[in-house]
Every structure is written in C-alpha cells, then in structure tokens.
CSV table of C-alpha atoms in Angstrom, one decimal:
chain,number,residue,atom,x,y,z
A,20,MET,CA,58.6,48.5,6.0
A,21,VAL,CA,57.1,45.5,4.2
A,22,PHE,CA,57.5,43.4,7.3
A,23,PHE,CA,55.8,46.1,9.4
A,24,LYS,CA,52.8,46.2,7.0
A,25,LEU,CA,52.4,42.4,7.0
A,26,TRP,CA,52.5,42.3,10.8
A,27,ASN,CA,49.8,45.0,10.9
A,28,ILE,CA,47.6,43.0,8.6
A,29,GLN,CA,48.0,39.9,10.7
A,30,VAL,CA,47.1,41.8,13.8
A,31,VAL,CA,44.0,43.2,12.1
A,32,PHE,CA,42.9,39.7,11.1
A,33,LEU,CA,43.6,38.3,14.5
A,34,CYS,CA,41.6,41.1,16.1
A,35,LEU,CA,38.7,40.5,13.7
A,36,ARG,CA,38.6,36.8,14.6
A,37,VAL,CA,38.7,37.5,18.4
A,38,TRP,CA,36.0,40.2,17.9
A,39,LYS,CA,33.8,37.7,15.9
A,40,ALA,CA,34.2,35.0,18.6
A,41,TYR,CA,33.3,37.2,21.5
A,42,SER,CA,30.6,39.2,19.7
A,43,TYR,CA,28.6,36.0,19.2
A,44,GLU,CA,26.5,35.3,22.2
A,45,PHE,CA,25.3,31.7,22.7
A,46,LYS,CA,21.8,31.8,24.0
A,47,VAL,CA,19.2,29.3,25.3
A,48,THR,CA,15.6,30.5,25.3
A,49,VAL,CA,12.7,29.1,27.4
A,50,PRO,CA,9.3,30.5,28.4
A,51,SER,CA,8.8,32.3,31.7
A,52,SER,CA,6.3,29.6,32.8
A,53,LEU,CA,4.2,26.9,31.4
A,54,VAL,CA,0.8,25.1,32.2
A,55,MET,CA,0.5,21.6,30.9
A,56,PRO,CA,-2.9,19.8,30.4
A,57,LEU,CA,-3.4,17.0,32.8
A,58,GLY,CA,-3.6,13.6,31.1
A,59,GLU,CA,-2.5,15.0,27.7
A,60,PRO,CA,0.8,15.3,25.9
A,61,ALA,CA,2.7,18.6,26.3
A,62,VAL,CA,5.7,20.3,24.8
A,63,LEU,CA,8.2,22.1,26.9
A,64,PRO,CA,9.8,24.7,24.7
A,65,CYS,CA,13.5,25.3,24.5
A,66,SER,CA,15.7,26.8,21.7
A,67,PHE,CA,19.4,27.6,21.3
A,68,SER,CA,21.7,29.7,19.1
A,69,LEU,CA,23.2,28.2,15.9
A,70,GLY,CA,26.5,28.8,14.2
A,71,SER,CA,27.1,28.9,10.5
A,72,VAL,CA,28.0,25.2,10.4
A,73,TRP,CA,25.7,22.6,11.9
A,74,GLN,CA,27.8,20.1,14.0
A,75,PRO,CA,25.4,17.6,15.6
A,76,GLU,CA,28.3,15.7,17.3
A,77,SER,CA,29.0,18.7,19.5
A,78,ILE,CA,25.4,19.2,20.8
A,79,VAL,CA,24.6,18.2,24.3
A,80,ILE,CA,21.0,18.6,25.6
A,81,THR,CA,19.9,17.8,29.1
A,82,TRP,CA,16.5,18.3,30.6
A,83,GLN,CA,16.1,18.1,34.4
A,84,ARG,CA,13.5,18.7,37.1
A,85,GLY,CA,15.5,19.7,40.1
A,86,LEU,CA,18.1,16.9,40.4
A,87,GLU,CA,16.1,14.4,38.4
A,88,VAL,CA,17.2,13.6,34.9
A,89,VAL,CA,14.2,14.0,32.5
A,90,HIS,CA,16.0,13.4,29.2
A,91,SER,CA,19.6,13.5,27.9
A,92,PHE,CA,21.1,13.7,24.4
A,93,TYR,CA,24.7,13.6,23.4
A,94,TYR,CA,27.0,11.8,20.9
A,95,ASN,CA,24.2,12.5,18.4
A,96,ARG,CA,21.7,10.2,20.2
A,97,ASP,CA,19.4,9.9,23.2
A,98,GLN,CA,21.2,8.8,26.4
A,99,LEU,CA,18.5,7.5,28.9
A,100,LYS,CA,20.6,5.4,31.2
A,101,HIS,CA,20.2,7.9,34.1
A,102,GLN,CA,16.7,8.9,33.3
A,103,SER,CA,14.3,9.2,36.3
A,104,ARG,CA,11.8,6.3,36.5
A,105,GLN,CA,9.0,8.7,36.5
A,106,TYR,CA,9.7,9.7,32.9
A,107,VAL,CA,10.6,6.4,31.3
A,108,GLY,CA,8.8,5.9,28.0
A,109,ARG,CA,7.2,9.3,28.2
A,110,THR,CA,9.8,11.8,26.7
A,111,ARG,CA,11.3,12.5,23.4
A,112,LEU,CA,13.2,15.3,21.6
A,113,TYR,CA,12.6,16.5,18.0
A,114,HIS,CA,15.8,15.2,16.4
A,115,SER,CA,15.1,16.5,12.9
A,116,GLU,CA,14.5,20.0,14.4
A,117,MET,CA,17.7,20.3,16.3
A,118,GLN,CA,19.5,21.7,13.3
A,119,ASN,CA,17.0,24.7,13.6
A,120,GLY,CA,18.0,25.2,17.2
A,121,ASN,CA,15.0,23.3,18.7
A,122,ALA,CA,15.7,21.5,21.9
A,123,SER,CA,12.1,21.3,23.0
A,124,LEU,CA,10.9,18.2,24.9
A,125,ARG,CA,7.6,16.3,24.4
A,126,LEU,CA,6.1,14.8,27.6
A,127,ASP,CA,3.3,12.3,27.3
A,128,ASN,CA,0.4,11.6,29.7
A,129,VAL,CA,1.0,14.5,32.0
A,130,THR,CA,0.3,13.9,35.7
A,131,VAL,CA,0.1,16.0,38.8
A,132,LYS,CA,3.5,14.7,39.8
A,133,ASP,CA,5.1,16.4,36.8
A,134,MET,CA,4.8,19.9,38.3
A,135,GLY,CA,8.0,21.6,39.2
A,136,GLU,CA,11.0,23.7,38.0
A,137,TYR,CA,12.4,22.4,34.7
A,138,ILE,CA,15.9,23.1,33.5
A,139,CYS,CA,16.9,23.1,29.8
A,140,SER,CA,20.7,22.9,29.3
A,141,VAL,CA,22.4,23.1,25.9
A,142,SER,CA,26.1,22.9,25.0
A,143,SER,CA,27.8,23.2,21.6
A,144,ASP,CA,31.1,24.4,20.1
A,145,LEU,CA,29.7,27.9,20.4
A,146,GLY,CA,29.1,27.8,24.1
A,147,SER,CA,26.7,26.5,26.8
A,148,GLU,CA,23.8,27.8,28.8
A,149,ARG,CA,21.0,26.6,31.1
A,150,LYS,CA,17.6,28.1,31.7
A,151,SER,CA,14.9,27.1,34.1
A,152,PHE,CA,11.1,27.8,34.3
A,153,PRO,CA,8.2,26.7,36.5
A,154,VAL,CA,5.8,24.1,35.1
A,155,LYS,CA,2.2,23.6,36.4
A,156,VAL,CA,-0.5,21.3,35.3
A,157,ALA,CA,-4.3,21.9,35.0
A,158,ALA,CA,-7.5,20.3,33.9
A,159,LEU,CA,-10.9,21.8,33.0
A,160,TYR,CA,-13.9,21.3,35.2
A,161,SER,CA,-17.0,19.6,33.9
A,162,GLU,CA,-20.4,21.2,33.3
A,163,PRO,CA,-22.0,21.7,36.8
A,164,VAL,CA,-25.0,19.6,37.7
A,165,LEU,CA,-27.8,21.3,39.7
A,166,GLN,CA,-30.1,19.5,42.2
A,167,PHE,CA,-32.6,21.1,44.5
A,168,SER,CA,-35.1,20.1,47.2
A,169,VAL,CA,-37.7,21.9,49.3
A,170,ARG,CA,-37.5,21.5,53.0
A,171,ALA,CA,-39.3,23.4,55.8
A,172,ARG,CA,-40.1,26.4,53.7
A,173,ARG,CA,-36.6,26.6,52.3
A,174,VAL,CA,-35.0,25.6,49.0
A,175,GLU,CA,-31.7,23.7,49.1
A,176,LEU,CA,-29.5,24.0,45.9
A,177,VAL,CA,-26.7,21.6,45.3
A,178,LEU,CA,-24.2,22.2,42.5
A,179,THR,CA,-21.6,19.6,41.7
A,180,SER,CA,-18.6,19.5,39.2
A,181,GLY,CA,-15.5,17.4,38.8
A,182,GLY,CA,-12.5,16.3,36.8
A,183,GLY,CA,-10.6,19.6,37.3
A,184,PHE,CA,-7.3,20.7,38.6
A,185,PRO,CA,-6.1,22.6,40.6
A,186,ALA,CA,-8.7,23.3,43.3
A,187,PRO,CA,-11.3,25.9,42.1
A,188,THR,CA,-12.7,29.0,43.7
A,189,LEU,CA,-16.5,29.2,44.1
A,190,HIS,CA,-18.9,32.2,44.4
A,191,TRP,CA,-22.6,32.5,45.0
A,192,LEU,CA,-24.2,35.9,44.3
A,193,GLN,CA,-27.7,37.3,44.6
A,194,GLY,CA,-27.6,40.7,42.9
A,195,HIS,CA,-24.7,42.5,44.5
A,196,GLU,CA,-24.9,40.4,47.7
A,197,ASP,CA,-22.2,37.7,48.1
A,198,LEU,CA,-23.7,34.5,49.6
A,199,THR,CA,-20.5,32.5,49.4
A,200,ASN,CA,-19.9,32.5,53.2
A,201,SER,CA,-23.4,31.1,53.7
A,202,THR,CA,-22.7,28.0,51.6
A,203,GLN,CA,-21.3,24.6,52.5
A,204,THR,CA,-18.5,23.5,50.0
A,205,ASN,CA,-16.9,20.1,50.0
A,206,LEU,CA,-13.8,19.4,48.0
A,207,THR,CA,-12.4,15.9,47.4
A,208,GLN,CA,-9.3,14.8,45.5
A,209,ASN,CA,-8.8,11.5,43.7
A,210,THR,CA,-5.8,9.8,45.1
A,211,ASP,CA,-4.8,8.2,41.7
A,212,SER,CA,-5.4,11.0,39.2
A,213,GLY,CA,-5.2,13.9,41.5
A,214,LEU,CA,-8.3,15.5,40.0
A,215,TYR,CA,-10.8,17.4,42.2
A,216,ALA,CA,-14.5,17.0,42.6
A,217,VAL,CA,-16.4,19.9,44.2
A,218,SER,CA,-19.9,20.1,45.7
A,219,SER,CA,-21.5,23.4,46.9
A,220,VAL,CA,-24.8,23.6,48.9
A,221,LEU,CA,-26.8,26.8,49.3
A,222,SER,CA,-30.1,27.1,51.3
A,223,VAL,CA,-32.4,30.0,50.5
A,224,PRO,CA,-36.0,31.0,51.8
A,225,GLY,CA,-38.7,29.3,49.7
A,226,ASN,CA,-41.3,32.1,50.0
A,227,SER,CA,-40.0,34.7,47.4
A,228,ASN,CA,-38.6,34.8,43.9
A,229,ALA,CA,-34.9,34.9,43.6
A,230,THR,CA,-32.1,35.1,40.9
A,231,LEU,CA,-28.8,33.6,41.9
A,232,ASN,CA,-25.4,33.5,40.2
A,233,PHE,CA,-23.0,30.6,40.6
A,234,ILE,CA,-19.4,31.1,39.5
A,235,LEU,CA,-16.7,28.4,39.3
A,236,TRP,CA,-13.2,29.7,38.5
A,237,ASN,CA,-10.1,27.6,37.5
A,238,THR,CA,-7.2,30.0,37.8
A,239,GLU,CA,-4.5,28.1,35.8
A,240,LEU,CA,-6.6,27.7,32.7
A,241,MET,CA,-8.6,30.9,33.1
A,242,GLN,CA,-11.8,28.8,33.0
A,243,GLU,CA,-14.9,30.5,34.2
A,244,ILE,CA,-18.2,28.6,34.5
A,245,LYS,CA,-21.0,31.0,35.3
A,246,ARG,CA,-24.6,30.0,35.6
A,247,ASN,CA,-27.8,31.9,36.5
A,248,ILE,CA,-30.5,30.2,38.6
A,249,SER,CA,-34.0,31.7,38.8
A,250,LEU,CA,-36.4,30.6,41.6
A,251,VAL,CA,-40.1,31.4,40.9
A,252,PHE,CA,-42.9,30.6,43.3
A,253,GLU,CA,-46.7,30.8,42.7
A,254,HIS,CA,-48.4,33.7,44.4
A,255,GLU,CA,-50.8,31.4,46.2
A,256,ASP,CA,-47.9,29.5,47.8
A,257,ILE,CA,-46.2,32.7,48.8
A,258,ALA,CA,-49.3,34.1,50.5
A,259,SER,CA,-49.9,30.7,52.2
A,260,ALA,CA,-46.4,30.7,53.5
A,261,ARG,CA,-46.5,34.2,54.8
A,262,ASN,CA,-49.9,33.7,56.6
A,263,GLY,CA,-48.9,30.4,58.0
A,264,SER,CA,-51.9,28.7,56.3
A,265,PHE,CA,-51.9,25.4,54.5
A,266,SER,CA,-50.6,25.1,51.0
A,267,HIS,CA,-52.9,23.8,48.2
A,268,ARG,CA,-51.4,20.3,48.5
A,269,GLU,CA,-51.9,20.3,52.3
A,270,ARG,CA,-55.6,21.4,51.8
A,271,VAL,CA,-56.2,18.5,49.4
A,272,VAL,CA,-54.8,16.1,52.0
A,273,LEU,CA,-57.1,17.5,54.7
A,274,LEU,CA,-60.2,17.7,52.6
A,275,LEU,CA,-59.9,14.1,51.4
A,276,PRO,CA,-61.1,12.4,54.7
A,277,ILE,CA,-64.0,14.9,55.0
A,278,GLY,CA,-65.2,13.9,51.5
A,279,LEU,CA,-65.1,10.2,52.4
A,280,LEU,CA,-67.1,10.9,55.5
A,281,LEU,CA,-69.8,12.7,53.6
A,282,LEU,CA,-70.0,9.9,51.1
A,283,ILE,CA,-70.5,7.4,54.0
A,284,ILE,CA,-73.2,9.6,55.6
A,285,ILE,CA,-75.1,10.0,52.3
A,286,GLY,CA,-74.8,6.2,51.7
A,287,LEU,CA,-76.3,5.5,55.1
A,288,LEU,CA,-79.2,7.9,54.5
A,289,LEU,CA,-80.0,6.4,51.2
A,290,ASN,CA,-79.9,3.0,52.6
A,291,ARG,CA,-82.2,4.0,55.5
A,292,GLN,CA,-84.6,5.6,53.1
A,293,LYS,CA,-84.7,2.4,51.0
A,294,MET,CA,-85.4,0.4,54.2
A,295,SER,CA,-88.2,2.6,55.1
A,296,LYS,CA,-89.9,2.1,51.6
A,297,CYS,CA,-89.6,-1.7,52.0
A,298,THR,CA,-91.3,-1.5,55.5
A,299,CYS,CA,-94.2,0.5,54.1
A,300,HIS,CA,-94.8,-1.9,51.2
A,301,ASP,CA,-94.9,-4.9,53.7
A,302,ASP,CA,-97.5,-3.1,55.8
A,303,ARG,CA,-99.9,-2.5,52.8
A,304,THR,CA,-99.7,-6.1,52.0
C-alpha cells in the first residue's frame, strides 16, 4: 500500500511537470505592418515570451528580409558575418532589453530599397517561433509652391511640391466639380534618393471669379495638403473681355501715340504763330 501511494504521488508530479511544459506557449509578437520614415532611423518591433529564469546563452535572434540576413544574434553576441551588404553598419539590437523579451531591431538611414517582408525569428530553451510583417517607407511632401500666368484670356496655375514618397494623388476641385482630368500632372523620381517631385498645371478662363481647391494626398503617412485658391478679376476687365474690347492697359498703349501726335501738331502751330509775329514786326520796320 505504501509503495502504491508513493507511485501515485510520483505520477502526479510527473503529470504536473508535463502539463506545465505544454501549457506554456512560446510566442513571438510583431506588428501587422509598419511604415518607416525615409532618411530617418526606424525601429522594427519584435518581442518574445520569457521564462522564470533568464538564460541569455540560449537566445538566438535572427532578422531577415526574404532570404537576406539583416541581423543575427547568438552565443550572447551579434553575429554579422553573413549580414547582407545593404545593412552593414546600419542595424543594432537592444541588448539590455532582451531580458525583458525585446528583440526589436533599429535600422538607421532608411532608404527606398529597405521596403519588403521582414521576418523576426527567436529561439530559446522555451521554444522557437518566427513571424513576418510587411514594411513600407514614406516621406512627407513639402509645402506646395503656386505660380500663375495670364495668357490669351486664360489663367494658368502651376502647383509644385517635392521630397515625398510614395507617389501622391492630386485633385483639383471647383465647388463640387472635379477638374482633375483637365490638368496636366508631371511626376519625376530622383534616381538616388527615390523621392518624388510633382508639378500640376490647371488652365481656367480669365474672365470670371473662381474659387479652386487643390488637394495632395500621401496615402502611407495620411498626409493631406489642401489649399484654397481664389481668382478675382476687376469688373472693367470682365466687361472688356466679354465685349471683345480693349483692356485698360491696351487703351493706354493705343492712346499714347495719339497724344504724341497732338503735341507735335500743337508745337507746329505755336511755331508758325511765332514766325508770323516776327514777319509782321519786320514789315513795320
């Protein structure tokens, strides 16, 4: 009976140990997606489960982008022999934070080429797991610059902006009317930085007042640049344009030669009158 009781106690302890081992689930946690700022440092988050005792010698952390090795850590130190050239000197782990389950990676000087699917793999005495998530890059667009010119009774508006990524979407509105399809938009990308510059041209009639809305939208950073543009024309110019008559500036240009001609005629008449007086004085003498 005593032997039977001792055997039962051992079985219970064994079951408890097995249950404890299998009830603990080792987990690696990463975000669903990430947008990194172009040209700036970024942190790729990754965390893992911890046991009751911290054993750094058992931790293996590997960051990959596809088949490329971004960063490796094992034997309690960084192992960068097989690191991809693209990431040399640009990555580091937070060693002091690993005991808190932090396997996050810092990436410096983010470029367009850093986009892709990243994988965080962690192994320890408790288990191993790998998780992946998509990473994109983005940059804010600069404040738009407006230029305009008047040609053949029309006003041409040119809005330019640059230094952004990815390619933006542009809209021109006049009230509820969408004028976007009537615009000419040029998009150029810098071959070195990958940043975009955009120029959008809109031509509108120059004979009536108008209120326009320009909207630039950067999807990845939820950046919206919205500007209102008001075109106001003087009533005299509007009437002249509608009647096909000359504008005030054009009238000045035409009246100027007439004024000179009158001055010449008056000068000739005064000179003739002076000559007549001189002739009369000589006769009396």
